[in-house]
PDB file of C-alpha atoms in Angstrom:
ATOM      1  CA  MET O  45      -0.022   0.049   0.092  1.00  0.00           C
ATOM      2  CA  SER O  46       1.301   3.508  -0.864  1.00  0.00           C
ATOM      3  CA  HIS O  47       2.102   6.125   1.764  1.00  0.00           C
ATOM      4  CA  ASP O  48      -0.958   8.210   0.615  1.00  0.00           C
ATOM      5  CA  ALA O  49      -3.351   5.319   0.528  1.00  0.00           C
ATOM      6  CA  LEU O  50      -2.271   4.165   4.001  1.00  0.00           C
ATOM      7  CA  CYS O  51      -2.675   7.729   5.352  1.00  0.00           C
ATOM      8  CA  ARG O  52      -6.159   7.948   3.921  1.00  0.00           C
ATOM      9  CA  GLN O  53      -6.969   4.608   5.559  1.00  0.00           C
ATOM     10  CA  LEU O  54      -5.619   5.726   8.963  1.00  0.00           C
ATOM     11  CA  ALA O  55      -7.612   9.083   8.617  1.00  0.00           C
ATOM     12  CA  ARG O  56     -10.846   7.080   8.184  1.00  0.00           C
ATOM     13  CA  ARG O  57      -9.938   5.007  11.223  1.00  0.00           C
ATOM     14  CA  VAL O  58      -9.502   8.099  13.279  1.00  0.00           C
ATOM     15  CA  VAL O  59     -12.759   9.502  12.173  1.00  0.00           C
ATOM     16  CA  ALA O  60     -14.561   6.268  12.900  1.00  0.00           C
ATOM     17  CA  LEU O  61     -12.948   6.158  16.412  1.00  0.00           C
ATOM     18  CA  MET O  62     -13.775   9.801  17.240  1.00  0.00           C
ATOM     19  CA  CYS O  63     -17.230  10.055  15.674  1.00  0.00           C
ATOM     20  CA  ASP O  64     -19.012   6.710  16.498  1.00  0.00           C
ATOM     21  CA  PRO O  65     -21.009   7.244  19.754  1.00  0.00           C
ATOM     22  CA  HIS O  66     -21.654   3.561  20.054  1.00  0.00           C
ATOM     23  CA  LYS O  67     -17.991   2.580  20.066  1.00  0.00           C
ATOM     24  CA  PRO O  68     -15.853   5.197  21.696  1.00  0.00           C
ATOM     25  CA  HIS O  69     -12.055   4.641  21.390  1.00  0.00           C
ATOM     26  CA  CYS O  70     -10.122   3.233  24.290  1.00  0.00           C
ATOM     27  CA  ALA O  71      -7.562   5.590  25.801  1.00  0.00           C
ATOM     28  CA  VAL O  72      -3.852   4.934  25.621  1.00  0.00           C
ATOM     29  CA  LYS O  73      -1.660   6.760  28.087  1.00  0.00           C
ATOM     30  CA  ASN O  74       0.104   9.805  26.430  1.00  0.00           C
ATOM     31  CA  VAL O  75      -1.925   9.598  23.232  1.00  0.00           C
ATOM     32  CA  ARG O  76      -4.715  11.940  21.969  1.00  0.00           C
ATOM     33  CA  LEU O  77      -6.545  11.523  18.707  1.00  0.00           C
ATOM     34  CA  ILE O  78      -7.094  14.686  16.539  1.00  0.00           C
ATOM     35  CA  TYR O  79     -10.106  15.421  14.354  1.00  0.00           C
ATOM     36  CA  ALA O  80     -11.578  18.610  12.926  1.00  0.00           C
ATOM     37  CA  SER O  81     -14.091  18.848   9.979  1.00  0.00           C
ATOM     38  CA  GLU O  82     -13.883  22.699   9.327  1.00  0.00           C
ATOM     39  CA  THR O  83     -11.145  25.154   8.265  1.00  0.00           C
ATOM     40  CA  LEU O  84      -9.911  27.359  11.082  1.00  0.00           C
ATOM     41  CA  PRO O  85      -8.330  30.685  10.224  1.00  0.00           C
ATOM     42  CA  ARG O  86      -5.018  31.923  11.647  1.00  0.00           C
ATOM     43  CA  THR O  87      -5.619  31.847  15.362  1.00  0.00           C
ATOM     44  CA  PRO O  88      -3.296  32.404  18.424  1.00  0.00           C
ATOM     45  CA  MET O  89      -2.803  29.164  20.362  1.00  0.00           C
ATOM     46  CA  MET O  90      -0.644  27.821  22.977  1.00  0.00           C
ATOM     47  CA  TYR O  91       0.994  24.567  21.741  1.00  0.00           C
ATOM     48  CA  GLN O  92       2.006  21.986  24.312  1.00  0.00           C
ATOM     49  CA  PRO O  93       5.040  19.706  23.965  1.00  0.00           C
ATOM     50  CA  GLY O  94       4.384  16.494  21.880  1.00  0.00           C
ATOM     51  CA  ILE O  95       4.651  14.671  18.607  1.00  0.00           C
ATOM     52  CA  VAL O  96       1.802  15.358  16.138  1.00  0.00           C
ATOM     53  CA  ILE O  97       1.167  12.985  13.268  1.00  0.00           C
ATOM     54  CA  LEU O  98      -1.392  13.954  10.790  1.00  0.00           C
ATOM     55  CA  PHE O  99      -3.047  11.435   8.325  1.00  0.00           C
ATOM     56  CA  GLN O 100      -5.128  13.861   6.549  1.00  0.00           C
ATOM     57  CA  GLY O 101      -5.539  17.683   6.484  1.00  0.00           C
ATOM     58  CA  ARG O 102      -2.937  20.345   7.011  1.00  0.00           C
ATOM     59  CA  LYS O 103      -1.883  22.862   9.542  1.00  0.00           C
ATOM     60  CA  THR O 104       0.249  25.965   9.063  1.00  0.00           C
ATOM     61  CA  GLY O 105       1.898  27.517  12.033  1.00  0.00           C
ATOM     62  CA  TYR O 106       3.521  30.915  12.553  1.00  0.00           C
ATOM     63  CA  LEU O 107       6.072  31.531  15.282  1.00  0.00           C
ATOM     64  CA  GLY O 108       8.075  34.719  15.150  1.00  0.00           C
ATOM     65  CA  SER O 109       9.616  34.712  11.664  1.00  0.00           C
ATOM     66  CA  THR O 110       9.332  31.095  11.364  1.00  0.00           C
ATOM     67  CA  VAL O 111       6.487  29.544   9.232  1.00  0.00           C
ATOM     68  CA  PHE O 112       6.032  25.640   9.459  1.00  0.00           C
ATOM     69  CA  HIS O 113       3.739  23.199   7.835  1.00  0.00           C
ATOM     70  CA  TYR O 114       2.777  19.642   8.815  1.00  0.00           C
ATOM     71  CA  ASP O 115       0.396  17.292   7.120  1.00  0.00           C
ATOM     72  CA  ALA O 116       0.363  13.616   6.014  1.00  0.00           C
ATOM     73  CA  SER O 117       4.006  13.869   4.851  1.00  0.00           C
ATOM     74  CA  LYS O 118       5.531  15.568   7.712  1.00  0.00           C
ATOM     75  CA  TYR O 119       5.066  15.315  11.481  1.00  0.00           C
ATOM     76  CA  LEU O 120       5.613  18.001  14.014  1.00  0.00           C
ATOM     77  CA  MET O 121       7.540  17.872  17.245  1.00  0.00           C
ATOM     78  CA  LEU O 122       7.537  20.454  20.128  1.00  0.00           C
ATOM     79  CA  THR O 123       9.842  20.097  23.027  1.00  0.00           C
ATOM     80  CA  VAL O 124       8.601  23.078  25.075  1.00  0.00           C
ATOM     81  CA  PRO O 125       5.290  25.019  25.105  1.00  0.00           C
ATOM     82  CA  LEU O 126       5.162  27.560  22.447  1.00  0.00           C
ATOM     83  CA  PRO O 127       2.728  30.460  21.595  1.00  0.00           C
ATOM     84  CA  VAL O 128       2.084  30.074  17.995  1.00  0.00           C
ATOM     85  CA  GLU O 129      -0.527  31.251  15.407  1.00  0.00           C
ATOM     86  CA  CYS O 130      -2.029  28.320  13.588  1.00  0.00           C
ATOM     87  CA  GLU O 131      -4.295  27.784  10.406  1.00  0.00           C
ATOM     88  CA  THR O 132      -6.238  24.417   9.969  1.00  0.00           C
ATOM     89  CA  GLU O 133      -7.229  23.221   6.650  1.00  0.00           C
ATOM     90  CA  ALA O 134     -10.108  20.607   6.878  1.00  0.00           C
ATOM     91  CA  THR O 135     -13.519  19.985   5.304  1.00  0.00           C
ATOM     92  CA  PRO O 136     -16.416  17.657   6.177  1.00  0.00           C
ATOM     93  CA  ASP O 137     -15.322  15.458   3.209  1.00  0.00           C
ATOM     94  CA  ALA O 138     -11.697  15.561   4.019  1.00  0.00           C
ATOM     95  CA  PRO O 139     -11.320  16.233   7.852  1.00  0.00           C
ATOM     96  CA  LEU O 140      -8.244  16.766   9.592  1.00  0.00           C
ATOM     97  CA  ALA O 141      -7.294  13.426  11.288  1.00  0.00           C
ATOM     98  CA  GLY O 142      -4.253  12.307  13.290  1.00  0.00           C
ATOM     99  CA  MET O 143      -2.816  11.738  16.696  1.00  0.00           C
ATOM    100  CA  CYS O 144      -0.684  13.609  19.197  1.00  0.00           C
ATOM    101  CA  LEU O 145       1.807  11.864  21.439  1.00  0.00           C
ATOM    102  CA  SER O 146       3.089  13.313  24.696  1.00  0.00           C
ATOM    103  CA  VAL O 147       6.720  12.482  25.526  1.00  0.00           C
ATOM    104  CA  ASP O 148       7.303  10.894  28.932  1.00  0.00           C
ATOM    105  CA  THR O 149      10.758  11.685  30.136  1.00  0.00           C
ATOM    106  CA  ALA O 150      11.059   8.534  32.117  1.00  0.00           C
ATOM    107  CA  SER O 151      10.098   6.422  29.226  1.00  0.00           C
ATOM    108  CA  LEU O 152      12.597   8.360  26.910  1.00  0.00           C
ATOM    109  CA  GLN O 153      15.372   7.716  29.502  1.00  0.00           C
ATOM    110  CA  ASP O 154      14.553   3.950  29.482  1.00  0.00           C
ATOM    111  CA  LEU O 155      14.650   3.941  25.655  1.00  0.00           C
ATOM    112  CA  LEU O 156      18.038   5.635  25.733  1.00  0.00           C
ATOM    113  CA  LEU O 157      19.414   2.974  28.176  1.00  0.00           C
ATOM    114  CA  ASP O 158      18.223   0.231  25.817  1.00  0.00           C
ATOM    115  CA  ILE O 159      20.028   1.834  22.884  1.00  0.00           C
ATOM    116  CA  GLY O 160      23.211   2.106  24.955  1.00  0.00           C
ATOM    117  CA  ASP O 161      26.451   3.021  23.414  1.00  0.00           C
ATOM    118  CA  ASP O 162      25.665   2.412  19.881  1.00  0.00           C
ATOM    119  CA  GLU O 163      28.151   4.196  17.634  1.00  0.00           C
ATOM    120  CA  GLN O 164      25.558   4.561  14.896  1.00  0.00           C
ATOM    121  CA  PHE O 165      23.330   6.507  17.185  1.00  0.00           C
ATOM    122  CA  GLN O 166      24.701  10.089  16.995  1.00  0.00           C
ATOM    123  CA  PRO O 167      21.854  12.532  16.931  1.00  0.00           C
ATOM    124  CA  ALA O 168      22.596  16.056  15.936  1.00  0.00           C
ATOM    125  CA  VAL O 169      22.369  18.767  18.648  1.00  0.00           C
ATOM    126  CA  GLN O 170      19.130  20.716  18.313  1.00  0.00           C
ATOM    127  CA  THR O 171      18.401  24.038  20.004  1.00  0.00           C
ATOM    128  CA  SER O 172      15.047  25.059  18.753  1.00  0.00           C
ATOM    129  CA  GLY O 173      11.816  24.084  20.554  1.00  0.00           C
ATOM    130  CA  ILE O 174       9.942  23.105  17.383  1.00  0.00           C
ATOM    131  CA  HIS O 175      10.857  20.741  14.526  1.00  0.00           C
ATOM    132  CA  SER O 176       9.452  18.809  11.652  1.00  0.00           C
ATOM    133  CA  ALA O 177      10.499  15.818   9.663  1.00  0.00           C
ATOM    134  CA  PHE O 178       9.212  13.477   7.034  1.00  0.00           C
ATOM    135  CA  LEU O 179       6.869  10.800   8.235  1.00  0.00           C
ATOM    136  CA  SER O 180       8.504   7.346   7.730  1.00  0.00           C
ATOM    137  CA  GLU O 181       6.748   4.130   6.767  1.00  0.00           C
ATOM    138  CA  GLU O 182       7.909   2.619  10.002  1.00  0.00           C
ATOM    139  CA  MET O 183       6.058   5.343  12.026  1.00  0.00           C
ATOM    140  CA  LEU O 184       3.004   4.966   9.953  1.00  0.00           C
ATOM    141  CA  CYS O 185       2.864   1.246  10.407  1.00  0.00           C
ATOM    142  CA  ALA O 186       3.313   1.685  14.185  1.00  0.00           C
ATOM    143  CA  ALA O 187       0.562   4.257  14.209  1.00  0.00           C
ATOM    144  CA  GLU O 188      -1.764   1.872  12.341  1.00  0.00           C
ATOM    145  CA  ARG O 189      -1.233  -0.776  15.070  1.00  0.00           C
ATOM    146  CA  LEU O 190      -1.776   1.816  17.792  1.00  0.00           C
ATOM    147  CA  LEU O 191      -5.125   2.671  16.263  1.00  0.00           C
ATOM    148  CA  ASP O 192      -5.862  -1.026  16.096  1.00  0.00           C
ATOM    149  CA  VAL O 193      -5.515  -1.513  19.820  1.00  0.00           C
ATOM    150  CA  MET O 194      -7.691   1.441  20.515  1.00  0.00           C
ATOM    151  CA  SER O 195     -10.748  -0.540  19.656  1.00  0.00           C
ATOM    152  CA  HIS O 196     -10.181  -2.967  22.572  1.00  0.00           C
ATOM    153  CA  PRO O 197      -9.671  -1.859  26.347  1.00  0.00           C
ATOM    154  CA  ARG O 198      -7.226  -4.695  27.205  1.00  0.00           C
ATOM    155  CA  ASP O 199      -5.172  -4.245  24.036  1.00  0.00           C
ATOM    156  CA  ALA O 200      -5.148  -0.522  24.625  1.00  0.00           C
ATOM    157  CA  ARG O 201      -3.896  -0.983  28.237  1.00  0.00           C
ATOM    158  CA  VAL O 202      -1.255  -3.637  27.533  1.00  0.00           C
ATOM    159  CA  LEU O 203       0.005  -3.056  24.019  1.00  0.00           C
ATOM    160  CA  GLY O 204      -0.648   0.739  23.639  1.00  0.00           C
ATOM    161  CA  PRO O 205       2.311   1.876  25.751  1.00  0.00           C
ATOM    162  CA  GLN O 206       4.671  -0.359  23.785  1.00  0.00           C
ATOM    163  CA  LEU O 207       3.491   1.042  20.487  1.00  0.00           C
ATOM    164  CA  VAL O 208       4.008   4.598  21.803  1.00  0.00           C
ATOM    165  CA  ARG O 209       7.504   3.574  22.700  1.00  0.00           C
ATOM    166  CA  GLU O 210       8.070   2.186  19.180  1.00  0.00           C
ATOM    167  CA  ILE O 211       7.031   5.529  17.614  1.00  0.00           C
ATOM    168  CA  LEU O 212       9.178   7.335  20.126  1.00  0.00           C
ATOM    169  CA  TYR O 213      12.040   5.086  19.111  1.00  0.00           C
ATOM    170  CA  TYR O 214      11.666   5.917  15.370  1.00  0.00           C
ATOM    171  CA  VAL O 215      11.533   9.684  16.157  1.00  0.00           C
ATOM    172  CA  LEU O 216      14.665   9.512  18.474  1.00  0.00           C
ATOM    173  CA  THR O 217      16.647   7.651  15.795  1.00  0.00           C
ATOM    174  CA  GLY O 218      15.298   9.949  12.898  1.00  0.00           C
ATOM    175  CA  PRO O 219      16.489  13.230  11.645  1.00  0.00           C
ATOM    176  CA  ILE O 220      15.206  15.315  14.661  1.00  0.00           C
ATOM    177  CA  GLY O 221      16.149  12.845  17.315  1.00  0.00           C
ATOM    178  CA  GLY O 222      18.551  15.267  18.782  1.00  0.00           C
ATOM    179  CA  ALA O 223      15.670  17.424  19.896  1.00  0.00           C
ATOM    180  CA  LEU O 224      14.305  14.515  22.012  1.00  0.00           C
ATOM    181  CA  LEU O 225      17.781  13.903  23.356  1.00  0.00           C
ATOM    182  CA  SER O 226      17.918  17.467  24.655  1.00  0.00           C
ATOM    183  CA  LEU O 227      15.022  16.730  26.987  1.00  0.00           C
ATOM    184  CA  VAL O 228      17.055  14.544  29.128  1.00  0.00           C
ATOM    185  CA  ASN O 229      20.448  16.136  28.744  1.00  0.00           C
ATOM    186  CA  ARG O 230      20.822  18.535  31.625  1.00  0.00           C
ATOM    187  CA  GLN O 231      24.122  20.079  30.505  1.00  0.00           C
ATOM    188  CA  THR O 232      22.853  21.969  27.446  1.00  0.00           C
ATOM    189  CA  GLN O 233      21.637  25.565  26.899  1.00  0.00           C
ATOM    190  CA  PHE O 234      18.353  24.215  25.880  1.00  0.00           C
ATOM    191  CA  SER O 235      17.868  22.380  29.207  1.00  0.00           C
ATOM    192  CA  LEU O 236      18.525  25.617  30.995  1.00  0.00           C
ATOM    193  CA  ILE O 237      15.984  27.599  28.926  1.00  0.00           C
ATOM    194  CA  ALA O 238      13.600  24.689  29.471  1.00  0.00           C
ATOM    195  CA  ARG O 239      13.990  25.174  33.121  1.00  0.00           C
ATOM    196  CA  ALA O 240      13.248  28.905  32.790  1.00  0.00           C
ATOM    197  CA  LEU O 241      10.036  27.995  30.798  1.00  0.00           C
ATOM    198  CA  ARG O 242       8.887  25.684  33.606  1.00  0.00           C
ATOM    199  CA  ARG O 243       9.452  28.618  35.976  1.00  0.00           C
ATOM    200  CA  ILE O 244       7.215  30.738  33.818  1.00  0.00           C
ATOM    201  CA  GLU O 245       4.610  27.927  33.634  1.00  0.00           C
ATOM    202  CA  THR O 246       4.370  27.599  37.518  1.00  0.00           C
ATOM    203  CA  HIS O 247       4.801  31.257  38.468  1.00  0.00           C
ATOM    204  CA  PHE O 248       3.407  33.214  35.491  1.00  0.00           C
ATOM    205  CA  ALA O 249       1.048  35.282  37.792  1.00  0.00           C
ATOM    206  CA  GLY O 250       4.011  36.496  39.884  1.00  0.00           C
ATOM    207  CA  SER O 251       6.564  39.228  39.417  1.00  0.00           C
ATOM    208  CA  LEU O 252       8.891  37.572  36.889  1.00  0.00           C
ATOM    209  CA  SER O 253      11.670  39.681  35.308  1.00  0.00           C
ATOM    210  CA  VAL O 254      14.264  38.812  32.720  1.00  0.00           C
ATOM    211  CA  GLU O 255      16.918  39.506  35.245  1.00  0.00           C
ATOM    212  CA  THR O 256      15.400  36.963  37.663  1.00  0.00           C
ATOM    213  CA  LEU O 257      14.844  34.299  35.031  1.00  0.00           C
ATOM    214  CA  ALA O 258      18.507  34.607  33.748  1.00  0.00           C
ATOM    215  CA  ALA O 259      19.978  34.501  37.298  1.00  0.00           C
ATOM    216  CA  GLU O 260      17.969  31.304  38.071  1.00  0.00           C
ATOM    217  CA  VAL O 261      19.720  29.451  35.104  1.00  0.00           C
ATOM    218  CA  ASN O 262      23.076  31.198  35.760  1.00  0.00           C
ATOM    219  CA  MET O 263      23.241  33.292  32.494  1.00  0.00           C
ATOM    220  CA  SER O 264      23.873  36.753  31.833  1.00  0.00           C
ATOM    221  CA  VAL O 265      20.946  38.748  30.608  1.00  0.00           C
ATOM    222  CA  SER O 266      22.236  38.933  27.022  1.00  0.00           C
ATOM    223  CA  ALA O 267      23.040  35.218  26.916  1.00  0.00           C
ATOM    224  CA  PHE O 268      19.647  34.343  28.237  1.00  0.00           C
ATOM    225  CA  HIS O 269      17.956  36.562  25.601  1.00  0.00           C
ATOM    226  CA  HIS O 270      19.889  34.869  22.867  1.00  0.00           C
ATOM    227  CA  ASN O 271      19.301  31.339  24.082  1.00  0.00           C
ATOM    228  CA  PHE O 272      15.735  31.961  24.858  1.00  0.00           C
ATOM    229  CA  LYS O 273      15.015  33.226  21.388  1.00  0.00           C
ATOM    230  CA  ALA O 274      16.942  30.268  19.838  1.00  0.00           C
ATOM    231  CA  VAL O 275      14.544  27.926  21.549  1.00  0.00           C
ATOM    232  CA  THR O 276      11.257  29.758  21.372  1.00  0.00           C
ATOM    233  CA  GLN O 277      11.672  32.055  18.435  1.00  0.00           C
ATOM    234  CA  THR O 278      10.559  34.987  20.752  1.00  0.00           C
ATOM    235  CA  SER O 279      11.808  37.290  23.475  1.00  0.00           C
ATOM    236  CA  PRO O 280      11.320  36.285  27.188  1.00  0.00           C
ATOM    237  CA  LEU O 281       8.966  39.230  27.843  1.00  0.00           C
ATOM    238  CA  GLN O 282       6.863  38.606  24.813  1.00  0.00           C
ATOM    239  CA  TYR O 283       6.692  34.792  25.713  1.00  0.00           C
ATOM    240  CA  LEU O 284       5.568  35.635  29.319  1.00  0.00           C
ATOM    241  CA  LYS O 285       2.973  38.172  28.134  1.00  0.00           C
ATOM    242  CA  ARG O 286       1.533  35.661  25.614  1.00  0.00           C
ATOM    243  CA  TYR O 287       1.439  32.869  28.205  1.00  0.00           C
ATOM    244  CA  ARG O 288      -0.386  35.065  30.533  1.00  0.00           C
ATOM    245  CA  LEU O 289      -2.898  36.042  27.956  1.00  0.00           C
ATOM    246  CA  HIS O 290      -3.493  32.525  26.933  1.00  0.00           C
ATOM    247  CA  GLN O 291      -3.921  31.411  30.555  1.00  0.00           C
ATOM    248  CA  ALA O 292      -6.435  34.217  31.068  1.00  0.00           C
ATOM    249  CA  ARG O 293      -8.358  33.087  27.954  1.00  0.00           C
ATOM    250  CA  LEU O 294      -8.460  29.507  29.371  1.00  0.00           C
ATOM    251  CA  MET O 295      -9.803  30.766  32.733  1.00  0.00           C
ATOM    252  CA  MET O 296     -12.513  32.656  30.909  1.00  0.00           C
ATOM    253  CA  LEU O 297     -13.505  29.712  28.801  1.00  0.00           C
ATOM    254  CA  GLN O 298     -13.277  26.949  31.446  1.00  0.00           C
ATOM    255  CA  ASP O 299     -13.908  28.682  34.612  1.00  0.00           C
ATOM    256  CA  ASN O 300     -16.411  31.330  33.268  1.00  0.00           C
ATOM    257  CA  VAL O 301     -14.600  34.137  35.155  1.00  0.00           C
ATOM    258  CA  LYS O 302     -14.856  37.671  34.151  1.00  0.00           C
ATOM    259  CA  ALA O 303     -12.120  39.398  32.112  1.00  0.00           C
ATOM    260  CA  SER O 304     -11.184  41.672  35.049  1.00  0.00           C
ATOM    261  CA  THR O 305     -10.813  38.693  37.443  1.00  0.00           C
ATOM    262  CA  ALA O 306      -8.755  36.656  34.864  1.00  0.00           C
ATOM    263  CA  ALA O 307      -6.537  39.674  34.393  1.00  0.00           C
ATOM    264  CA  LEU O 308      -5.763  39.801  38.098  1.00  0.00           C
ATOM    265  CA  ARG O 309      -5.178  36.020  38.352  1.00  0.00           C
ATOM    266  CA  VAL O 310      -2.564  36.173  35.605  1.00  0.00           C
ATOM    267  CA  GLY O 311      -0.559  38.978  37.026  1.00  0.00           C
ATOM    268  CA  TYR O 312      -2.142  42.129  35.474  1.00  0.00           C
ATOM    269  CA  GLU O 313      -2.766  45.068  37.787  1.00  0.00           C
ATOM    270  CA  SER O 314      -4.573  47.172  35.100  1.00  0.00           C
ATOM    271  CA  PRO O 315      -7.719  45.515  33.541  1.00  0.00           C
ATOM    272  CA  SER O 316      -7.505  48.190  30.702  1.00  0.00           C
ATOM    273  CA  GLN O 317      -3.899  47.204  29.875  1.00  0.00           C
ATOM    274  CA  PHE O 318      -5.030  43.600  29.890  1.00  0.00           C
ATOM    275  CA  SER O 319      -7.835  44.297  27.440  1.00  0.00           C
ATOM    276  CA  ARG O 320      -5.500  46.273  25.139  1.00  0.00           C
ATOM    277  CA  GLU O 321      -2.938  43.510  25.017  1.00  0.00           C
ATOM    278  CA  PHE O 322      -5.574  40.778  24.668  1.00  0.00           C
ATOM    279  CA  LYS O 323      -7.052  42.493  21.697  1.00  0.00           C
ATOM    280  CA  ARG O 324      -3.586  42.996  20.204  1.00  0.00           C
ATOM    281  CA  LEU O 325      -2.989  39.330  20.407  1.00  0.00           C
ATOM    282  CA  PHE O 326      -6.355  37.771  19.663  1.00  0.00           C
ATOM    283  CA  GLY O 327      -7.929  40.484  17.445  1.00  0.00           C
ATOM    284  CA  THR O 328     -10.957  40.692  19.590  1.00  0.00           C
ATOM    285  CA  THR O 329     -11.969  41.950  23.111  1.00  0.00           C
ATOM    286  CA  PRO O 330     -11.928  39.175  25.772  1.00  0.00           C
ATOM    287  CA  GLY O 331     -15.813  38.856  25.750  1.00  0.00           C
ATOM    288  CA  GLU O 332     -15.762  38.539  21.917  1.00  0.00           C
ATOM    289  CA  GLU O 333     -12.925  36.049  21.891  1.00  0.00           C
ATOM    290  CA  VAL O 334     -14.719  33.873  24.449  1.00  0.00           C
ATOM    291  CA  ASN O 335     -17.886  33.773  22.329  1.00  0.00           C
ATOM    292  CA  ARG O 336     -15.821  32.998  19.130  1.00  0.00           C
ATOM    293  CA  ALA O 337     -13.749  30.279  20.891  1.00  0.00           C
ATOM    294  CA  ARG O 338     -16.899  28.576  22.125  1.00  0.00           C
ATOM    295  CA  GLN O 339     -18.353  28.517  18.691  1.00  0.00           C
ATOM    296  CA  THR O 340     -15.187  27.098  17.310  1.00  0.00           C
ATOM    297  CA  VAL O 341     -15.142  24.439  19.936  1.00  0.00           C
ATOM    298  CA  ARG O 342     -18.569  23.384  18.843  1.00  0.00           C
ATOM    299  CA  ALA O 343     -17.426  23.373  15.188  1.00  0.00           C
ATOM    300  CA  LEU O 344     -14.122  21.502  15.926  1.00  0.00           C
ATOM    301  CA  PRO O 345     -14.830  19.419  18.889  1.00  0.00           C
ATOM    302  CA  PHE O 346     -11.931  16.962  18.635  1.00  0.00           C
ATOM    303  CA  ASP O 347      -9.012  19.191  17.512  1.00  0.00           C
ATOM    304  CA  ALA O 348      -6.363  18.205  20.190  1.00  0.00           C
ATOM    305  CA  ALA O 349      -3.240  19.584  18.468  1.00  0.00           C
ATOM    306  CA  SER O 350      -3.005  22.659  20.781  1.00  0.00           C
TER     307      SER O 350
END
């Protein structure tokens, strides 16, 4: 079977698993299925770390000056949370369909132990937090078997994690494997920036300055700026601002809090400044964005890529 034919078949399987109310799919740890049946225009999103494999449809992302695409020919991998703007190409007749795999650090370390001191395993060092590479036949075949086990609870529980490990192995030994390796290597500039990003993630509502973040990872401010932008394609302050705005948006959507309350919870002292910066990022006021997002969620109920 050709690559394109297999992808179309797997897309049909994802649609069947996601859309059949009488036979819901069985969960596999660290795996989410992706499905969307309508085009979504360029929209700010907070992408979480993971490996995204599409069997049908296409996404285009914008991160700083970088434009990236992923579809049935290329998979996407993020090693840190990143604020991006993303377009989704999908129709009811040709929906977006795929899967997203979260990377478990402990599983990755076990995999590296099994690989051992193999001279042929020499991944190139990667500094960016986002990468894409061509989807191999081995990854597709493993994804097909992963979809197979999601129809049966015991198979999903017992065999699913091994198939996730197999896909992780193909990514690790592929052209962007060095990016995965950087997740467990604590002696790199990437690992230090990842630590700063975790600090932002857990303390975004507090008083965080570039000087504080740089000092916590033992970097000068200029070195921190340089390395931070190499990983995230944006500056520390811009990243923090977007992270806070995305968190505020989630609070308004999920907790039904008012914009003024969300602004305070994410660290804004001035609600008017929050509204201005929110509109600058999302193109709408907080209230308009909440209404738009809820309509989008109803139209794209299973898009789990972000």
